[in-house]
PDB file of C-alpha atoms and ligand atoms in Angstrom:
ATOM      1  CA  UNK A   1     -25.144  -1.170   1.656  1.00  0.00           C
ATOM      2  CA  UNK A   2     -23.706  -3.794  -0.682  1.00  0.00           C
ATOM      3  CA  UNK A   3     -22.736  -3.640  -4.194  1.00  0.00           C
ATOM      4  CA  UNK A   4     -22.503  -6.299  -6.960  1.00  0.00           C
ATOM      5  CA  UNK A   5     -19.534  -6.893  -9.640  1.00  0.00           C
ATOM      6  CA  UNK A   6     -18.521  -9.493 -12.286  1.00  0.00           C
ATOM      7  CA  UNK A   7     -15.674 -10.485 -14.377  1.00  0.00           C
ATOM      8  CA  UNK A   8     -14.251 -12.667 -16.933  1.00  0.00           C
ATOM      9  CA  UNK A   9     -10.884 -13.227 -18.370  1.00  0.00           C
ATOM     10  CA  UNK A  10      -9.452 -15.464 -21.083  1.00  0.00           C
ATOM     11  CA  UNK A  11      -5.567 -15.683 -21.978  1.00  0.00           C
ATOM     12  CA  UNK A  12      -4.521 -17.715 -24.709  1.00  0.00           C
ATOM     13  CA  UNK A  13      -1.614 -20.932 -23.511  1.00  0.00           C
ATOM     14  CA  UNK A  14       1.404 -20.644 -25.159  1.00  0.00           C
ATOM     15  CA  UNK A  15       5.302 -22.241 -24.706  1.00  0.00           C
ATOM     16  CA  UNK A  16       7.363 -20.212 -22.983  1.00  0.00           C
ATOM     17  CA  UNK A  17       5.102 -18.890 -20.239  1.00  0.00           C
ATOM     18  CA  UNK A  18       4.478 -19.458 -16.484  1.00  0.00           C
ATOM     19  CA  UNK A  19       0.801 -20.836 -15.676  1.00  0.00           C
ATOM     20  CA  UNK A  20      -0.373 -18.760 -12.503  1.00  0.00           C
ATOM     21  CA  UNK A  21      -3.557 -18.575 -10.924  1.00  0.00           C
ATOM     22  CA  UNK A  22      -4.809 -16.803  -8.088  1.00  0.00           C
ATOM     23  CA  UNK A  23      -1.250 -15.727  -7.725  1.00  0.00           C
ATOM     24  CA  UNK A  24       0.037 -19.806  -7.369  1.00  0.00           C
ATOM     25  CA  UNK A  25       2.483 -20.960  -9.863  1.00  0.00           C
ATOM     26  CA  UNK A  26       0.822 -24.414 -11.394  1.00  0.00           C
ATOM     27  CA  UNK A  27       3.181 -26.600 -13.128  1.00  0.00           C
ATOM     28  CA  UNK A  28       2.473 -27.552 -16.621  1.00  0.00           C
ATOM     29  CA  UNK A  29       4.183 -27.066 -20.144  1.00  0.00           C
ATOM     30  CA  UNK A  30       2.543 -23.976 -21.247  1.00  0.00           C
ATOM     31  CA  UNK A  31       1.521 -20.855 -20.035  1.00  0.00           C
ATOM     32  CA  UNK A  32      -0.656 -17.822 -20.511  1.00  0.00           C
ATOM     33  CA  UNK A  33       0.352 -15.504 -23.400  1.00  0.00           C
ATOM     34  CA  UNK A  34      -0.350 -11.639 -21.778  1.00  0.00           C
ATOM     35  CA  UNK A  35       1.155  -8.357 -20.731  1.00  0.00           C
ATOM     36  CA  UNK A  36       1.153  -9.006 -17.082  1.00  0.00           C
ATOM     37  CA  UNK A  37       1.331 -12.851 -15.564  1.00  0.00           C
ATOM     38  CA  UNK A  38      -1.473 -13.488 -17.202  1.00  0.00           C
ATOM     39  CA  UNK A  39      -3.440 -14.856 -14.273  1.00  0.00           C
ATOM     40  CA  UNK A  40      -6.976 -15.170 -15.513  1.00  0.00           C
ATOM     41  CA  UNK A  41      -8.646 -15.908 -12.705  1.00  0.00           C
ATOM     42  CA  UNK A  42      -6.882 -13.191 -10.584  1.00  0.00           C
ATOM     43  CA  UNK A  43      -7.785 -10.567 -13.771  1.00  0.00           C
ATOM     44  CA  UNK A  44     -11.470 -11.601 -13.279  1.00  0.00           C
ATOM     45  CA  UNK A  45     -11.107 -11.035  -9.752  1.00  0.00           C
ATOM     46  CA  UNK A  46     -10.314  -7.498 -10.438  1.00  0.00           C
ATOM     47  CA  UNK A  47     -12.957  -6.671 -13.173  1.00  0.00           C
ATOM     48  CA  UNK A  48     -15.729  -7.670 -10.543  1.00  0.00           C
ATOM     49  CA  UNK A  49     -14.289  -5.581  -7.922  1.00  0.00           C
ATOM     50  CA  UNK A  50     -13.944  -2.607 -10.112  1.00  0.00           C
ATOM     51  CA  UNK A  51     -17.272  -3.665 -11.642  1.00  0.00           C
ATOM     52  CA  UNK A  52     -18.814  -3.344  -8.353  1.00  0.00           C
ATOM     53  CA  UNK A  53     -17.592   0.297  -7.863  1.00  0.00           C
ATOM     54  CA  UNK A  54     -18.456   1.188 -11.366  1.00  0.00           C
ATOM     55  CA  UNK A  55     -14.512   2.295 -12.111  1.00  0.00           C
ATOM     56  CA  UNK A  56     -14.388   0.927 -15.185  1.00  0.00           C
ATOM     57  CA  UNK A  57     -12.065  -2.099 -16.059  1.00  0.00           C
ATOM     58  CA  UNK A  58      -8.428  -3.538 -15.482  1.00  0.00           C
ATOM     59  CA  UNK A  59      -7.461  -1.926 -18.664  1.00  0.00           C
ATOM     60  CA  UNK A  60      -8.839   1.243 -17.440  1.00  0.00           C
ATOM     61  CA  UNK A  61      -6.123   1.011 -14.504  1.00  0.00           C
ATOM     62  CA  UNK A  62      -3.383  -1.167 -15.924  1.00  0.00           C
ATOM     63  CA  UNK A  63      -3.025  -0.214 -19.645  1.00  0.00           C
ATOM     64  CA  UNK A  64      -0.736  -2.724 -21.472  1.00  0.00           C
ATOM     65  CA  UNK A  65       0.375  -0.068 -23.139  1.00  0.00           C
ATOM     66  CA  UNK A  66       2.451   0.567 -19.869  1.00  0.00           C
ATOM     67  CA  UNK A  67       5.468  -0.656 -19.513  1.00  0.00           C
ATOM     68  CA  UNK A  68       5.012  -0.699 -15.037  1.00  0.00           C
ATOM     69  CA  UNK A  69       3.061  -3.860 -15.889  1.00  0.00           C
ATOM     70  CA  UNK A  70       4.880  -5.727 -17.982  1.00  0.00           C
ATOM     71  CA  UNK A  71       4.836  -9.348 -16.274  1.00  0.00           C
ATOM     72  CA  UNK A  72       3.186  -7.626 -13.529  1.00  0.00           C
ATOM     73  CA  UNK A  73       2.342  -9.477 -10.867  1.00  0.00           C
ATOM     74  CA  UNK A  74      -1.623  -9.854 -10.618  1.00  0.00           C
ATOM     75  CA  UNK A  75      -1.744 -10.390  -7.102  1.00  0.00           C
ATOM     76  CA  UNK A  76       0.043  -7.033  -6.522  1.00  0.00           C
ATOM     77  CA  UNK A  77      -2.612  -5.197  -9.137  1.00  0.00           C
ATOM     78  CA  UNK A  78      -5.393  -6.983  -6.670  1.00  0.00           C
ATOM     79  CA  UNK A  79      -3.777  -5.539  -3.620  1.00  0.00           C
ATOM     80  CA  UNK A  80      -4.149  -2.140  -5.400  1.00  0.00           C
ATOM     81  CA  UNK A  81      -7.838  -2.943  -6.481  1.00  0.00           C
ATOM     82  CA  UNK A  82      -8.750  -3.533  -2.667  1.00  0.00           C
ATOM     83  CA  UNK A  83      -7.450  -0.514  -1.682  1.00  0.00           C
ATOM     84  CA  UNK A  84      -9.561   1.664  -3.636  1.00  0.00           C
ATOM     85  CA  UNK A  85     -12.528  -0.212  -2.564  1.00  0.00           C
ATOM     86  CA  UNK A  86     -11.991   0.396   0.505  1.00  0.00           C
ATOM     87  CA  UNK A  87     -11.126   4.247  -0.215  1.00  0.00           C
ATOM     88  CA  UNK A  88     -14.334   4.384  -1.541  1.00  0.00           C
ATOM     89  CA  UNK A  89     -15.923   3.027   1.521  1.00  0.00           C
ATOM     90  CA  UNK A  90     -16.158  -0.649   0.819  1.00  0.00           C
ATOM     91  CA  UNK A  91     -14.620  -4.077   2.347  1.00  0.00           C
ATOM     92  CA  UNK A  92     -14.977  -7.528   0.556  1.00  0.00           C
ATOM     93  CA  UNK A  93     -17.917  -9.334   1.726  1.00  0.00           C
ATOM     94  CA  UNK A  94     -17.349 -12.732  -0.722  1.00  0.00           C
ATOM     95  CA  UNK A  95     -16.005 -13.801  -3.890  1.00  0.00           C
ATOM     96  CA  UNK A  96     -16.647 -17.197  -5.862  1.00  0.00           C
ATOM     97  CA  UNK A  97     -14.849 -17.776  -9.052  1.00  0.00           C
ATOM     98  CA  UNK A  98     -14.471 -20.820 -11.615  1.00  0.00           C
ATOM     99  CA  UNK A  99     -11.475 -21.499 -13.301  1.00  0.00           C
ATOM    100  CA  UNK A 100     -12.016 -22.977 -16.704  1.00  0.00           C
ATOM    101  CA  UNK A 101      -9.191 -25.131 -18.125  1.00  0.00           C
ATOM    102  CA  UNK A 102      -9.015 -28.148 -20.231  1.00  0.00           C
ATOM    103  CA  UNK A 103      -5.734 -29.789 -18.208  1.00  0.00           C
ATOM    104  CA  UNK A 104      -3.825 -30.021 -15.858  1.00  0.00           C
ATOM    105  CA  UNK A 105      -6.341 -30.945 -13.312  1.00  0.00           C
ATOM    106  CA  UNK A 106      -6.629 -27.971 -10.768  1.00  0.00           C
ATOM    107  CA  UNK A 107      -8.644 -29.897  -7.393  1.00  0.00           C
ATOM    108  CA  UNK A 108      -4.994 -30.074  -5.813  1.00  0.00           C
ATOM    109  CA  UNK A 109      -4.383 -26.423  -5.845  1.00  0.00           C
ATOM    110  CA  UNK A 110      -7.949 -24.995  -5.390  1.00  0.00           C
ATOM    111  CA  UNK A 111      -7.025 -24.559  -1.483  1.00  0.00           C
ATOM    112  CA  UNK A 112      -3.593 -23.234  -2.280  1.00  0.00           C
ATOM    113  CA  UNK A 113      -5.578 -19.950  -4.131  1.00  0.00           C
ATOM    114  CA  UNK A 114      -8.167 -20.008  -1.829  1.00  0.00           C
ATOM    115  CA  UNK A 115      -6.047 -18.762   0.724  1.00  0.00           C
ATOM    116  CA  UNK A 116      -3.593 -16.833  -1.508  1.00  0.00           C
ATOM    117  CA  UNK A 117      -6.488 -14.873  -2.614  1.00  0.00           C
ATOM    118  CA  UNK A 118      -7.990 -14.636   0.527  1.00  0.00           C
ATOM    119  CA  UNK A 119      -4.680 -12.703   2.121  1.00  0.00           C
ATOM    120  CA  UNK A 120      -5.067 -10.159  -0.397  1.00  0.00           C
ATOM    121  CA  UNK A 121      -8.596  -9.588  -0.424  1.00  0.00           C
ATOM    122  CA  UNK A 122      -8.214  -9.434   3.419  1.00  0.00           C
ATOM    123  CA  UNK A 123     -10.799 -11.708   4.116  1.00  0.00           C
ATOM    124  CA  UNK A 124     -11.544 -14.873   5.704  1.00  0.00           C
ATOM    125  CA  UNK A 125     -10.525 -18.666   3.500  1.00  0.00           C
ATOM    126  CA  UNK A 126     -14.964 -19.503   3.793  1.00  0.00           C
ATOM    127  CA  UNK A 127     -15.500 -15.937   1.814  1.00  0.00           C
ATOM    128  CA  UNK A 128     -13.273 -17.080  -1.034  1.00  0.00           C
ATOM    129  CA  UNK A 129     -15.027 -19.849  -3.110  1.00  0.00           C
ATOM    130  CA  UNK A 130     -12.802 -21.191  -6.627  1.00  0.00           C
ATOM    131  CA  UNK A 131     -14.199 -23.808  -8.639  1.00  0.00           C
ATOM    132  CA  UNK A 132     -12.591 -25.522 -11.632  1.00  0.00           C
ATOM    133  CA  UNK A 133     -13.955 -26.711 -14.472  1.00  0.00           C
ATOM    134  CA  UNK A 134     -13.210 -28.135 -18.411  1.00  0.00           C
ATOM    135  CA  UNK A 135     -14.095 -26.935 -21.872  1.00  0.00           C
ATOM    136  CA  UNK A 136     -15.451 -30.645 -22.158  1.00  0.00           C
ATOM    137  CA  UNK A 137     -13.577 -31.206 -25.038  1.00  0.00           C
ATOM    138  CA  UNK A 138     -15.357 -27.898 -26.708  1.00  0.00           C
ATOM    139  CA  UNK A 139     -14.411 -24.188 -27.610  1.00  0.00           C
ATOM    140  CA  UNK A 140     -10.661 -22.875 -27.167  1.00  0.00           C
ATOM    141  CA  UNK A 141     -11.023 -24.060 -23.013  1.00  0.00           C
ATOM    142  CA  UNK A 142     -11.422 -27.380 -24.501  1.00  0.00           C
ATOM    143  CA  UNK A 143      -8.964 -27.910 -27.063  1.00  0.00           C
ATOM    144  CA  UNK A 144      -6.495 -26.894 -24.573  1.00  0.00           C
ATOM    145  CA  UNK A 145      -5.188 -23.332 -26.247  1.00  0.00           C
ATOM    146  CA  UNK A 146      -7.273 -21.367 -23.063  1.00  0.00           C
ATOM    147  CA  UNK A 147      -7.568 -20.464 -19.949  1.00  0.00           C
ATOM    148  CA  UNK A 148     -11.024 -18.349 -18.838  1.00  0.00           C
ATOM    149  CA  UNK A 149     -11.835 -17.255 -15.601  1.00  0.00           C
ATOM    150  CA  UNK A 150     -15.424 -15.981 -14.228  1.00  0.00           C
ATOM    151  CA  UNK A 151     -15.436 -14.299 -10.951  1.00  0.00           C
ATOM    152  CA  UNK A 152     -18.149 -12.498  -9.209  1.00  0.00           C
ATOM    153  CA  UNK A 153     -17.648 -10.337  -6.194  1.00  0.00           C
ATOM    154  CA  UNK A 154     -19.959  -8.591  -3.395  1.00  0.00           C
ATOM    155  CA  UNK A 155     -18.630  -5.279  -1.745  1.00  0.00           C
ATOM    156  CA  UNK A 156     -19.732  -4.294   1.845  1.00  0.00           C
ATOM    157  CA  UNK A 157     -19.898  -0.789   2.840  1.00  0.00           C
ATOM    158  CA  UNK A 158     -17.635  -0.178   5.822  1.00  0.00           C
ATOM    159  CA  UNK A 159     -19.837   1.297   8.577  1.00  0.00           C
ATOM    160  CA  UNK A 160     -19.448   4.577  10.011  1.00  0.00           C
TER     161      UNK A 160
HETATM  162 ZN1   ZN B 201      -6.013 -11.178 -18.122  1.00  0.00          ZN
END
């Protein structure tokens, strides 16, 4: 039996902050204003998967109201996604993402959270698919003051 999820995320670039996504650090001058990291494509990520298992949302299970994740890291919040999927019976089958930021450039370290992602999720590099793309000059992607992150997930039920 499989099961189906989606996600986005948007986090708003500011000075001061770390860029991460998919758990890599990505040099650049700003950063992404938010509770945790703020690693967009990592938050969608999570929304699929708990999308999938109909358990509501990452702000169902991580309140920023809570101080425990404060400049959480996402990858660790990912780690604890994957674990209740598979207490409720499911593995990862595949994920494919796209990243949506106006600069820097991410083809350089699309392989980088490939397999950072990929460790977590427990699953092979050729499940995990991330894609980058710009605002094309449009919307807040495009003027530069975003990043957004779509990710879409399938869940296989672990045979008994
Ligand atoms: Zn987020």
């Amino acid at each position: 039996m499989f099961r189906i999820g989606i996600g986005n995320d948007t986090h708003r670039l500011v000075d001061g902050r770390q860029l991460i996504l998919g758990g890599l650090r990505i040099e650049f001058e700003r950063g992404a204003e938010g509770h945790s990291d703020g690693d967009a494509l990592t938050h969608a990520l999570i929304d699929a998967i708990l999308g999938a298992l109909c358990e509501g949302d990452i702000g169902l299970h991580f309140p920023d109201s809570d101080s425990q994740w404060k400049d959480a890291n996402s990858m660790q919040l990912l780690a604890r996604v994957v674990w209740l999927a598979r207490e409720r019976g499911f593995v990862i089958g595949n994920i494919d993402a796209t990243v949506m930021l106006e600069r820097p450039k991410l083809r350089d370290h699309i392989e980088a959270m490939r397999e950072n992602l990929a460790k977590t999720l427990s699953i092979d590099n050729g499940c995990v698919s991330v894609k980058a793309k710009t605002g094309e000059g449009l919307d807040a992607v495009g003027r530069g003051e975003a990043v957004r992150a779509h990710a879409v997930v399938l869940l296989k039920q672990i045979s008994s």
